[in-house]
Short mmCIF file of N, CA and C in Angstrom, two decimals:
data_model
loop_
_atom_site.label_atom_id
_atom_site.label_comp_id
_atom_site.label_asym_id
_atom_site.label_seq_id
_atom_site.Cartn_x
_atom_site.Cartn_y
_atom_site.Cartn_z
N UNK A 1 59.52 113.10 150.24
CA UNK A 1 60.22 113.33 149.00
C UNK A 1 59.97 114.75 148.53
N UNK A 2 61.05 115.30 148.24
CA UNK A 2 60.66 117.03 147.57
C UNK A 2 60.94 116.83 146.11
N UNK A 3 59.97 117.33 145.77
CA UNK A 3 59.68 117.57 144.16
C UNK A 3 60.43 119.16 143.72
N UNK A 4 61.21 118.84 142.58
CA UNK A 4 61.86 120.42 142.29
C UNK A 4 60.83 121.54 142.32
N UNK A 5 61.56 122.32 142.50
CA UNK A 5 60.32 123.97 142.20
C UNK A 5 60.36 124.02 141.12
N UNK A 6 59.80 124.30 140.41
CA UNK A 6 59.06 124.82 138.61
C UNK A 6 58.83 126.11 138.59
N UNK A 7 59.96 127.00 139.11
CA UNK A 7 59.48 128.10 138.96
C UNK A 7 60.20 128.75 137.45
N UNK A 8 60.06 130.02 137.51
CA UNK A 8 59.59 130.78 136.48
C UNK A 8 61.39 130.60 135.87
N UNK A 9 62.00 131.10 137.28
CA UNK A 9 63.26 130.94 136.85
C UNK A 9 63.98 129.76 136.37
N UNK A 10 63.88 128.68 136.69
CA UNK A 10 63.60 127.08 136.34
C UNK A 10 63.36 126.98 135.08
N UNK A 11 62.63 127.18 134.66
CA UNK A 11 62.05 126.80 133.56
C UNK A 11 62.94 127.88 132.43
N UNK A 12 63.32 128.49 132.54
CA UNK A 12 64.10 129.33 131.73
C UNK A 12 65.41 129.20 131.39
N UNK A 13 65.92 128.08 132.91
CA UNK A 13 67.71 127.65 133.06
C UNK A 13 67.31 126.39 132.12
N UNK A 14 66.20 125.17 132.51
CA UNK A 14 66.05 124.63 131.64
C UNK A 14 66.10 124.45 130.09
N UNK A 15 65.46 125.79 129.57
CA UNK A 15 65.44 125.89 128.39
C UNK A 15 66.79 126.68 128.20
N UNK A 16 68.09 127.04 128.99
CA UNK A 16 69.25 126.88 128.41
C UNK A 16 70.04 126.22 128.34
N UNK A 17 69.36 125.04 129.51
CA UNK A 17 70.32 124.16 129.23
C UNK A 17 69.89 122.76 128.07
N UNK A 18 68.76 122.92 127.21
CA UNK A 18 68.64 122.34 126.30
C UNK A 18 69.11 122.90 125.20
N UNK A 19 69.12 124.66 125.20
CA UNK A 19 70.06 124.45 124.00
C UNK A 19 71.43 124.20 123.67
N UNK A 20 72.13 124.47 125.17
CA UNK A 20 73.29 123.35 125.11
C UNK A 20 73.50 122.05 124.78
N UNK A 21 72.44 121.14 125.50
CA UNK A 21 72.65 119.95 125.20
C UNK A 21 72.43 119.58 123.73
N UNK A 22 70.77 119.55 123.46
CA UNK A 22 70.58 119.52 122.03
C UNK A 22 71.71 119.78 121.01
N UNK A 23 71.74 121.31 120.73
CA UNK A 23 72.86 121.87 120.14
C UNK A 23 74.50 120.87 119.90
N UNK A 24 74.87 120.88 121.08
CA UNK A 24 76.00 119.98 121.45
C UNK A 24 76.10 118.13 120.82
N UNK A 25 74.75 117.63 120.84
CA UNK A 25 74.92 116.50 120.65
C UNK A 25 74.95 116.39 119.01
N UNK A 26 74.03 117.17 118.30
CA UNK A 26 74.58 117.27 116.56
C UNK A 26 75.56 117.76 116.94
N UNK A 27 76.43 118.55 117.19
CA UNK A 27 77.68 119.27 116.63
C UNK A 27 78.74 117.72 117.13
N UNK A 28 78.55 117.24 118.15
CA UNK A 28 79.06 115.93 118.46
C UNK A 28 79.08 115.08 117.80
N UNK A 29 77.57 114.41 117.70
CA UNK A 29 77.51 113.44 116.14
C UNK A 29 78.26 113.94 114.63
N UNK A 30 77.74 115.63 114.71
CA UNK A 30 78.23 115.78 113.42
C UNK A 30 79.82 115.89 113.43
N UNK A 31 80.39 116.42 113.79
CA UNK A 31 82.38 116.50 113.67
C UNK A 31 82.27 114.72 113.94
N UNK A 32 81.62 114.01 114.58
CA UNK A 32 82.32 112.66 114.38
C UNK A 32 81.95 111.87 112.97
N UNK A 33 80.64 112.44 112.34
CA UNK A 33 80.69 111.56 110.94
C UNK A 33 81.52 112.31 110.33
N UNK A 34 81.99 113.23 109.83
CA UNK A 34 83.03 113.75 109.40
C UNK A 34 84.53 113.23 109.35
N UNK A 35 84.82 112.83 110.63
CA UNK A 35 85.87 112.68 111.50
C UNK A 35 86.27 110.78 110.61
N UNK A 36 84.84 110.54 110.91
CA UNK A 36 84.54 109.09 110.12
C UNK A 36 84.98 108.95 108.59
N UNK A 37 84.43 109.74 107.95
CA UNK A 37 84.96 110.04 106.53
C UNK A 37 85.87 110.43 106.41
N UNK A 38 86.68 111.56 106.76
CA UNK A 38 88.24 112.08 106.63
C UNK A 38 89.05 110.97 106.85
N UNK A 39 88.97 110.19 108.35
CA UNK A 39 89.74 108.76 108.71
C UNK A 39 90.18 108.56 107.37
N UNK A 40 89.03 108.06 106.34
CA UNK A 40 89.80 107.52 104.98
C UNK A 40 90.69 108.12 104.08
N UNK A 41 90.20 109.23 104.06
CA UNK A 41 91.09 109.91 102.98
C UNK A 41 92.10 110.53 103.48
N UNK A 42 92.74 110.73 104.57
CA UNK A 42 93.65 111.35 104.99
C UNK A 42 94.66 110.00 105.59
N UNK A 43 94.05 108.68 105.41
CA UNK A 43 94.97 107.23 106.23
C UNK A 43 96.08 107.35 104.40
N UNK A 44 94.77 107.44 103.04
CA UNK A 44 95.42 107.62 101.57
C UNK A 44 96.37 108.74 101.19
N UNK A 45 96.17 109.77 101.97
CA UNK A 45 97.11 110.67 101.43
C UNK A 45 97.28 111.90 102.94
N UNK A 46 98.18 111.78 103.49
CA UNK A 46 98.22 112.62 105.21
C UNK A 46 98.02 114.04 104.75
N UNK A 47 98.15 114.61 103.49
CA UNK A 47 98.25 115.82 103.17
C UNK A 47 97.20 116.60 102.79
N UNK A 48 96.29 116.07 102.92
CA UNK A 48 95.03 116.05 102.96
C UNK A 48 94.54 116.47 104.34
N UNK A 49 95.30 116.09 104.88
CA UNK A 49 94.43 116.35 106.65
C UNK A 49 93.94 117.62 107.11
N UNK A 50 94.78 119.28 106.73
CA UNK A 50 94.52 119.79 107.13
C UNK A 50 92.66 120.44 106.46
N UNK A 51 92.43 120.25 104.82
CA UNK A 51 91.31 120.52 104.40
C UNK A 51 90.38 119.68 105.21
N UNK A 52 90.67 118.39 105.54
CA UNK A 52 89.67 117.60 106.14
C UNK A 52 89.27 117.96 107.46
N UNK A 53 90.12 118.57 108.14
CA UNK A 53 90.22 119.30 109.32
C UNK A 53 89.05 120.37 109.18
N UNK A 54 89.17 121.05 108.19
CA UNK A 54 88.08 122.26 107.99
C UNK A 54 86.51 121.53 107.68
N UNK A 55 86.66 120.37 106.66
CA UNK A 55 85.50 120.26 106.41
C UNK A 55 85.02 119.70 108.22
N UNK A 56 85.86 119.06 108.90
CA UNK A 56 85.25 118.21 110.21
C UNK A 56 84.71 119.26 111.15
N UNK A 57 85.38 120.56 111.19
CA UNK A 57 85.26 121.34 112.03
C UNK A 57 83.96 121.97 111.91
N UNK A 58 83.11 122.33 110.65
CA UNK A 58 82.07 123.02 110.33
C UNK A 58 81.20 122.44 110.79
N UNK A 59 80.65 121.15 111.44
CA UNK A 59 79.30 121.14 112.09
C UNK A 59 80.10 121.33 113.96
N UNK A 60 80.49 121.62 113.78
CA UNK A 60 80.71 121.73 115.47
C UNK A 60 80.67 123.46 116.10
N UNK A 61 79.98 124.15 115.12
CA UNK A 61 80.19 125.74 115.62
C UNK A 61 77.98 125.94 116.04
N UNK A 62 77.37 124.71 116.27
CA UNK A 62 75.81 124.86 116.55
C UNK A 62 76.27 124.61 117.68
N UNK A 63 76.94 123.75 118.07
CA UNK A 63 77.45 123.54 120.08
C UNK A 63 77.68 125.15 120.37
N UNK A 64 78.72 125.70 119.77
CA UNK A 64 79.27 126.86 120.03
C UNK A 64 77.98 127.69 120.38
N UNK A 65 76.91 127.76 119.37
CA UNK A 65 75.80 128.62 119.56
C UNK A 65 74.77 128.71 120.71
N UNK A 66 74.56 126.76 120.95
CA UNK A 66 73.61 126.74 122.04
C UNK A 66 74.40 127.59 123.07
N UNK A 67 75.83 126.98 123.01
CA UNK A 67 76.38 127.30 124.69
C UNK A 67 76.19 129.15 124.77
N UNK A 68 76.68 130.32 123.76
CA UNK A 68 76.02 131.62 123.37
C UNK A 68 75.25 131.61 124.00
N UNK A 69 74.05 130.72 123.81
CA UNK A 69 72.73 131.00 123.90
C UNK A 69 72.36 131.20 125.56
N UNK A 70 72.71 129.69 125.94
CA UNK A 70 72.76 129.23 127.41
C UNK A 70 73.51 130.52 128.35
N UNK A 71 74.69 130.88 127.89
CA UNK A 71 75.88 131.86 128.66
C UNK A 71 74.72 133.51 128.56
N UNK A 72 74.08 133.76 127.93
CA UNK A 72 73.35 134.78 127.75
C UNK A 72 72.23 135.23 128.31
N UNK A 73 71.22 133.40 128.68
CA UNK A 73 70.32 133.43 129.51
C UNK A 73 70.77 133.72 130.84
N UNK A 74 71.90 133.29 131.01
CA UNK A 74 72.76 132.83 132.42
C UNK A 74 73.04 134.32 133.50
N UNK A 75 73.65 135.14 132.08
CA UNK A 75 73.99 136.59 132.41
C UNK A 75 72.60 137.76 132.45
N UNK A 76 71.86 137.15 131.61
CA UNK A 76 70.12 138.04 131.80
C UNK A 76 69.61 137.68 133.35
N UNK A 77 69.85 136.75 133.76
CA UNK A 77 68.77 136.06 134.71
C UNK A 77 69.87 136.53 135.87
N UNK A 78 71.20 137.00 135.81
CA UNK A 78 71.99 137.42 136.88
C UNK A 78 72.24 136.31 137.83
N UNK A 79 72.82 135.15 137.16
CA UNK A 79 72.74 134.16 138.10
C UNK A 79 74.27 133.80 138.91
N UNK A 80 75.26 133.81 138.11
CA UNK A 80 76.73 134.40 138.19
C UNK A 80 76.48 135.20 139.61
N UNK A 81 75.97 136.26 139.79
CA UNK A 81 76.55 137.32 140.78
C UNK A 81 75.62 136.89 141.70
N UNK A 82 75.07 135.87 142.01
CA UNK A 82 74.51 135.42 143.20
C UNK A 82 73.16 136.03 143.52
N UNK A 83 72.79 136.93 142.90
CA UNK A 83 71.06 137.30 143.43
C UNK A 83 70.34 137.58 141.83
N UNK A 84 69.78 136.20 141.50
CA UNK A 84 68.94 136.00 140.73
C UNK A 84 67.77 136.90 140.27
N UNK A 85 67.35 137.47 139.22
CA UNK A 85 66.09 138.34 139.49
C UNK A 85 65.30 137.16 139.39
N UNK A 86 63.97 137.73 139.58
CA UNK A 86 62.95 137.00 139.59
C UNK A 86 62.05 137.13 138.67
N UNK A 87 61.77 135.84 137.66
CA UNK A 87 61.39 136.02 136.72
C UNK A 87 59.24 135.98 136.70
N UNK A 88 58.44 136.50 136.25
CA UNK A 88 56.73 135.65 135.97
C UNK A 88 57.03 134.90 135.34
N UNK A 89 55.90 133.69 135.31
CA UNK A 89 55.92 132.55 134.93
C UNK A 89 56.11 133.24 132.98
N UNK A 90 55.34 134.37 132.78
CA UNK A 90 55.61 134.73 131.35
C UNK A 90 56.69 134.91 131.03
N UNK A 91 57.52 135.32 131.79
CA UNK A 91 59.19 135.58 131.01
C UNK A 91 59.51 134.49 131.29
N UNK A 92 59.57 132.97 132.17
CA UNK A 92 60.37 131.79 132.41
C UNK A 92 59.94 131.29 130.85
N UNK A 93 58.76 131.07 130.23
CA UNK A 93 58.34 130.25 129.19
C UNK A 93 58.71 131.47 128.38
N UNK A 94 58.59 132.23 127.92
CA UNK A 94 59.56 133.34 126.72
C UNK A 94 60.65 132.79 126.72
N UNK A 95 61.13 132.90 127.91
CA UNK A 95 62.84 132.50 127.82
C UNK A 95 63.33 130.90 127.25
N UNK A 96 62.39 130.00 127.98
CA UNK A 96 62.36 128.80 127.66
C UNK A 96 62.25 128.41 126.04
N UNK A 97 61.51 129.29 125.19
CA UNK A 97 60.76 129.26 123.78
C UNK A 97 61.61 129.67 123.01
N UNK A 98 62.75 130.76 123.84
CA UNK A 98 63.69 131.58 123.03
C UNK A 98 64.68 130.59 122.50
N UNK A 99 64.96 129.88 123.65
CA UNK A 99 66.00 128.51 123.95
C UNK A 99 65.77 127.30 123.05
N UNK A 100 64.56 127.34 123.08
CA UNK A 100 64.25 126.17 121.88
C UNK A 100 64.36 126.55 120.58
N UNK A 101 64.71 127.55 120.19
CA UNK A 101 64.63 127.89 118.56
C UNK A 101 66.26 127.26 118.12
N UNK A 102 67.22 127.91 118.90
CA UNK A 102 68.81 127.28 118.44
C UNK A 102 69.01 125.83 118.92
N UNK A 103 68.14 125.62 120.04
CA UNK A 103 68.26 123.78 120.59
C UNK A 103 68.01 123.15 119.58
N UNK A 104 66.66 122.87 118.82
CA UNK A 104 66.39 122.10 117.72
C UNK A 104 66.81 122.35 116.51
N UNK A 105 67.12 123.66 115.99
CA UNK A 105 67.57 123.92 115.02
C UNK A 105 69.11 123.72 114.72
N UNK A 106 70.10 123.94 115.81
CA UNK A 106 71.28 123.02 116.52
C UNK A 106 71.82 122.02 115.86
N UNK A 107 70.42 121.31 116.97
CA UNK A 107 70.89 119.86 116.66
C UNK A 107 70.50 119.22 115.32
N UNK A 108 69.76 119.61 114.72
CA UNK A 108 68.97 119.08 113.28
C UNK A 108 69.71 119.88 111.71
N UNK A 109 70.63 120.78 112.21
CA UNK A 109 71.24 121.75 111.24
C UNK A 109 72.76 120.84 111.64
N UNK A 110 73.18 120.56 113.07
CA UNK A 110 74.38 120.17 112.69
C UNK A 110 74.86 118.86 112.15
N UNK A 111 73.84 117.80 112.23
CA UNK A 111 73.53 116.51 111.22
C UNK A 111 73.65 116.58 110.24
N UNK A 112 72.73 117.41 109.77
CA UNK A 112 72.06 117.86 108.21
C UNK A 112 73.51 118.16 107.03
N UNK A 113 74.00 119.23 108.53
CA UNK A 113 75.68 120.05 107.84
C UNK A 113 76.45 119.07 108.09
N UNK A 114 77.16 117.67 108.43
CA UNK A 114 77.65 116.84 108.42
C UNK A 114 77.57 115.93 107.55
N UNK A 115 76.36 115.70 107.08
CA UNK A 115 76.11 115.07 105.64
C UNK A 115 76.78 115.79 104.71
N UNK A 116 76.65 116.55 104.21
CA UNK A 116 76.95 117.47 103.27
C UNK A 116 78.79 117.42 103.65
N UNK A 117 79.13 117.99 104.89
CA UNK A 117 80.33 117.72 104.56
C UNK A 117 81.35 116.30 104.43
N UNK A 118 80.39 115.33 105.09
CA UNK A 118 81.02 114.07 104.23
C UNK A 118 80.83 113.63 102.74
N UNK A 119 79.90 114.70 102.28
CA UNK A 119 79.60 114.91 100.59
C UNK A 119 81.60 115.53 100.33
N UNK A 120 81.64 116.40 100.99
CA UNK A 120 82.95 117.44 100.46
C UNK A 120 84.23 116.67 100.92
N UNK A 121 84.16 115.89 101.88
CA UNK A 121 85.16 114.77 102.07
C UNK A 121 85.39 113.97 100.98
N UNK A 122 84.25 113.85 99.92
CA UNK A 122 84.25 112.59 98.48
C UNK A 122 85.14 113.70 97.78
N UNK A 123 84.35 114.35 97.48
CA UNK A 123 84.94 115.71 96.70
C UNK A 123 86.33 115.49 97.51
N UNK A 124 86.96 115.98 98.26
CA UNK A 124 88.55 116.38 98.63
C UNK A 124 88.91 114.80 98.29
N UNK A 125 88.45 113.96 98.25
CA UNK A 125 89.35 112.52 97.49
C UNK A 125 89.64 112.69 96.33
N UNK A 126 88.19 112.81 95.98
CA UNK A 126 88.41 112.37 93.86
C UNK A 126 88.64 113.56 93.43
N UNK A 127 88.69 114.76 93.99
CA UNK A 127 88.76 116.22 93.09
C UNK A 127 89.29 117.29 94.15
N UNK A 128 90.26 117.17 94.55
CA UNK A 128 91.16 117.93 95.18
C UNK A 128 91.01 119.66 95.21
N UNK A 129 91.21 119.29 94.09
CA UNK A 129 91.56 120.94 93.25
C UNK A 129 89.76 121.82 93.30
N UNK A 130 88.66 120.75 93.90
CA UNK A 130 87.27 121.38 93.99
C UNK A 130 86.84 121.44 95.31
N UNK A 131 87.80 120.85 95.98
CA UNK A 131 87.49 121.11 97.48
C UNK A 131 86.32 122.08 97.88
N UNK A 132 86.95 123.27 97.53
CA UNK A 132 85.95 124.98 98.06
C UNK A 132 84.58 124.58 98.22
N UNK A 133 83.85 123.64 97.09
CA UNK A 133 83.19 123.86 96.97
C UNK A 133 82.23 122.61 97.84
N UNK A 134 82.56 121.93 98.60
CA UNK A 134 82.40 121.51 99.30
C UNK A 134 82.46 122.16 101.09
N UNK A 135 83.13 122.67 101.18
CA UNK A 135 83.17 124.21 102.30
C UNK A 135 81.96 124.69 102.04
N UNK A 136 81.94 125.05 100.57
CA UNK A 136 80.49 126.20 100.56
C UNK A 136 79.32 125.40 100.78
N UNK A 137 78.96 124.24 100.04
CA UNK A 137 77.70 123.72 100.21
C UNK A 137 77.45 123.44 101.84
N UNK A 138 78.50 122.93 102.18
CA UNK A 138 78.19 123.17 104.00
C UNK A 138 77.95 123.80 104.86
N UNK A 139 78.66 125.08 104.26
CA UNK A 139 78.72 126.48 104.98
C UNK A 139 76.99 127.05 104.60
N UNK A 140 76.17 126.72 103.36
CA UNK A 140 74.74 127.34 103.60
C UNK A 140 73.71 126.24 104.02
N UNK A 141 74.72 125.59 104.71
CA UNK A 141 74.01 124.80 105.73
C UNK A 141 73.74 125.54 106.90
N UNK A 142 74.70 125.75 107.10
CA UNK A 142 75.22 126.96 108.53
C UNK A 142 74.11 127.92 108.74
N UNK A 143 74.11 128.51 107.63
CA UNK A 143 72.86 129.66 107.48
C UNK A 143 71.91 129.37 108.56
N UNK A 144 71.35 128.48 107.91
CA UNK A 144 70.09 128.55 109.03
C UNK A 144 70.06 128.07 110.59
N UNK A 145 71.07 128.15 111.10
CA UNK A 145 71.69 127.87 112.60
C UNK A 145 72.12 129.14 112.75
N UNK A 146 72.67 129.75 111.91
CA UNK A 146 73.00 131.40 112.26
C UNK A 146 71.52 132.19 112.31
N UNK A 147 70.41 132.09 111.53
CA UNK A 147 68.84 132.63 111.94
C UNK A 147 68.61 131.88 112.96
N UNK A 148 68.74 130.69 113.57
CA UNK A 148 68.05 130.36 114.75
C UNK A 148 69.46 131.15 115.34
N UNK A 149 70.37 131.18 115.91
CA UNK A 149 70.97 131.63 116.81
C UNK A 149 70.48 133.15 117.00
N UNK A 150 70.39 134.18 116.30
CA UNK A 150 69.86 135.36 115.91
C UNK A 150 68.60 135.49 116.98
N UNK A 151 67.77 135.37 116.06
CA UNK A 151 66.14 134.72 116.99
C UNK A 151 66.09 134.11 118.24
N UNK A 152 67.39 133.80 118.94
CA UNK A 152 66.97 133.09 119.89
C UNK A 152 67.73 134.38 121.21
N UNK A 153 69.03 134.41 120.41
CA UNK A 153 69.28 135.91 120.93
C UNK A 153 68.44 137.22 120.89
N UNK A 154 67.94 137.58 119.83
CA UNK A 154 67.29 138.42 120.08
C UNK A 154 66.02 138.90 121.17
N UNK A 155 65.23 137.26 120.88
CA UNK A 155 63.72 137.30 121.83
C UNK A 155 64.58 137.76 123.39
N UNK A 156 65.64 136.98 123.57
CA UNK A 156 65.91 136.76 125.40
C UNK A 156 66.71 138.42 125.26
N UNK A 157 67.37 138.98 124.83
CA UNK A 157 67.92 140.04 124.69
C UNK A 157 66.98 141.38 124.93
N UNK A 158 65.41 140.81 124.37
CA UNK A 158 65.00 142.10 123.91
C UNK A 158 63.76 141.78 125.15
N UNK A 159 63.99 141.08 126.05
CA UNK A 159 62.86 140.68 127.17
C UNK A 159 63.04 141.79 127.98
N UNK A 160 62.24 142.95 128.51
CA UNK A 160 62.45 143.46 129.89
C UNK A 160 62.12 142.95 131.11
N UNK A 161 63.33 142.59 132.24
CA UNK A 161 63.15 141.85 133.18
C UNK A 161 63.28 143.23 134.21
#
């Protein structure tokens, strides 16, 4: 039986491909509780759909970030053009650490921002005309998925390989 290699480089694809996944599965859960709440208010009034559309769409841009994240490690590590550099075990776990800052923050920001916008889904029922402000409370949700995305770009960005 062969056991995978754990090498340096390994461990670095790993940690991009968790912040894909992670990332991806809130932005998944989250546009579907959304998706869940709009169902109602847009079955009551169709004209409604396109605001509900916006509020559904706002937890699904932390997927967008992991994958950033992942596509960035992908292009550092030169894996695309077929001759990989070779990473020390210190840059595989940097890279890996970098990866985990938008993975968890991702997935735990795009939940978090899904609540809130099935808060702004109540709001676009009973108060139409206050919508915005349901956008906004979601949107500084966002915030802090935009500092983990930042931070996670930066560390792997600013690595000399």
């Amino acid at each position: 039986m062969n056991l995978p290699d754990f090498s340096a480089n390994n461990v670095a694809l790993i940690g991009a491909g968790l912040s894909v996944i992670l990332a991806c599965i809130g932005s998944a859960r989250g546009v579907g509780m959304v998706g869940e709440a709009a169902a109602g208010v847009v079955t009551e009034d169709p004209t409604k759909f396109g605001k509900a559309l916006l509020l559904q769409a706002l937890p699904g841009t932390q997927g967008i970030y992991g994958f950033i994240t992942a596509f960035i490690v992908i292009l550092k590590l030169n894996v695309l053009a077929g001759d990989p550099v070779i990473l020390t075990d210190a840059q595989g776990w940097y890279i890996f650490c970098a990866c985990i800052s938008i993975a968890f923050v991702g997935l735990f920001s795009a939940l978090y921002q899904a609540r809130v916008a099935c808060a702004g889904v109540n709001i676009l029922a009973k108060r139409p005309d206050q919508f915005i402000k349901g956008v906004i409370s979601s949107a500084l949700v966002e915030t802090y998925a935009i500092f983990s995305l930042l931070v996670s770009l930066l560390m792997i960005l600013s690595l000399k390989i």
